[in-house]
XYZ file of C-alpha atoms in Angstrom:
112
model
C 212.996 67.773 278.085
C 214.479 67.965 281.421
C 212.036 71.045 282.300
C 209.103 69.230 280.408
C 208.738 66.017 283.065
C 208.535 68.399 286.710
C 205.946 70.428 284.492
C 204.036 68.093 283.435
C 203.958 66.302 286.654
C 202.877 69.685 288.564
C 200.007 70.356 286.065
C 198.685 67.055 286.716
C 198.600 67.048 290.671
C 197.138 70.615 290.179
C 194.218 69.492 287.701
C 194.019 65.910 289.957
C 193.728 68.418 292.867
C 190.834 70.211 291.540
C 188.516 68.084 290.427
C 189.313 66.510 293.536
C 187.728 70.044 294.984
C 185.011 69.734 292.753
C 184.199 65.742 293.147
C 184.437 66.863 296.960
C 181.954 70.073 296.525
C 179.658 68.332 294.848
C 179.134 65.040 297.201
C 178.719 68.038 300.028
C 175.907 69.802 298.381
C 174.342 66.418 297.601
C 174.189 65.535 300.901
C 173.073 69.212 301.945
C 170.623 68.890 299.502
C 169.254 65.351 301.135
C 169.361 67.209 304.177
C 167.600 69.803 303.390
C 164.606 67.809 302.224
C 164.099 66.935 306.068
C 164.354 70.455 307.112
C 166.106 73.445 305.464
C 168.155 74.712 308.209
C 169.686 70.892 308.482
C 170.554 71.191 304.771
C 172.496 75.005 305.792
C 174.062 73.321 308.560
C 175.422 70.128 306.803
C 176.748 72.192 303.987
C 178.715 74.919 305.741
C 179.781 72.028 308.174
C 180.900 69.699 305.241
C 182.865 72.745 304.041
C 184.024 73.983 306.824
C 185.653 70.101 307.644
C 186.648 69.857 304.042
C 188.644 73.322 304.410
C 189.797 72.197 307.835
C 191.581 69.140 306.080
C 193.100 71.023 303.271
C 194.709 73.324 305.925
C 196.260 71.227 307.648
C 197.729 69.713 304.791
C 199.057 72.833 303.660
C 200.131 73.333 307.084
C 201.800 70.045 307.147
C 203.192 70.921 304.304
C 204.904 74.632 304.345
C 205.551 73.947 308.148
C 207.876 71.412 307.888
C 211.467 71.882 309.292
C 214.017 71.585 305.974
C 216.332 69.286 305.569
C 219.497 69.154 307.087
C 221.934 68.321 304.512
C 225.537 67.783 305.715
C 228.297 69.804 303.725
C 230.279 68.123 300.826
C 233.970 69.406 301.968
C 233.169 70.628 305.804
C 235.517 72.957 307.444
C 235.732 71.870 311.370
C 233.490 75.014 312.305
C 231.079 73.780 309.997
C 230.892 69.565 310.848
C 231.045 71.222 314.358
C 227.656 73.669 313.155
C 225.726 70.432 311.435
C 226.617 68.075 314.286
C 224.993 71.064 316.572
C 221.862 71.649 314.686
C 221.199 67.379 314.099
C 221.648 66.784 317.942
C 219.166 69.385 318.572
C 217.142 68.394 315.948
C 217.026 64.970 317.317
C 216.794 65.527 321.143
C 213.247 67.338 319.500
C 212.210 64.017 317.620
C 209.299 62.724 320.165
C 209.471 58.991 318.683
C 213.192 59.185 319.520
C 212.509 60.240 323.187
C 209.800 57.922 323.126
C 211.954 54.793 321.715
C 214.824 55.873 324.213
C 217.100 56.236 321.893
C 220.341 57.958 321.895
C 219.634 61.371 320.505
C 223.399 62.730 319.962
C 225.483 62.996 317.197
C 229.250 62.451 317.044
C 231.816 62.898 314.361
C 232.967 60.078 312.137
């Protein structure tokens, strides 16, 4: 059962995500098709530019996505060396945050 839920729940963003695809591909070659009923090279252009926007958005999802730094999780029973290592990487992970330069914020981390 506890295997059974994170399955389930990936199988149904993966079907929701392609008939999303589909539902997507088909409104673009409708509207190439109305397109092409005024002239056919408008109906060529508004499909491969409908496609070409539609794969544009799903890559920078994905980008989004797989791109994203991973967390930084701080360690159960630290050492000093290794509060001393996370308190490194968060300051420099925050002195990179643009909406806490922007906000002026302090952007340093200190022990507890």
């Amino acid at each position: 059962m506890h295997q059974f839920v994170p399955r389930a729940l990936f199988l149904f963003a993966a079907i929701l995500c392609a008939s999303l695809f589909v539902f997507i591909g088909g409104q673009v070659l409708t509207l190439s098709d109305m397109a092409a009923r005024i002239h056919p090279l408008l109906g060529q252009a508004v499909f491969w530019g409908g496609m070409a926007a539609y794969f544009a958005a799903l890559g920078w999802l994905g980008a989004t996505w797989f791109l994203r730094p991973r967390p930084l999780v701080q360690p159960q029973n630290p050492t000093p060396d290794d509060l001393r290592d996370y308190l490194r990487r968060l300051t420099a992970r925050l002195r990179n945050n643009p909406h806490l330069r922007e906000g002026g914020l302090a952007h340093t981390a200190c022990a507890p």
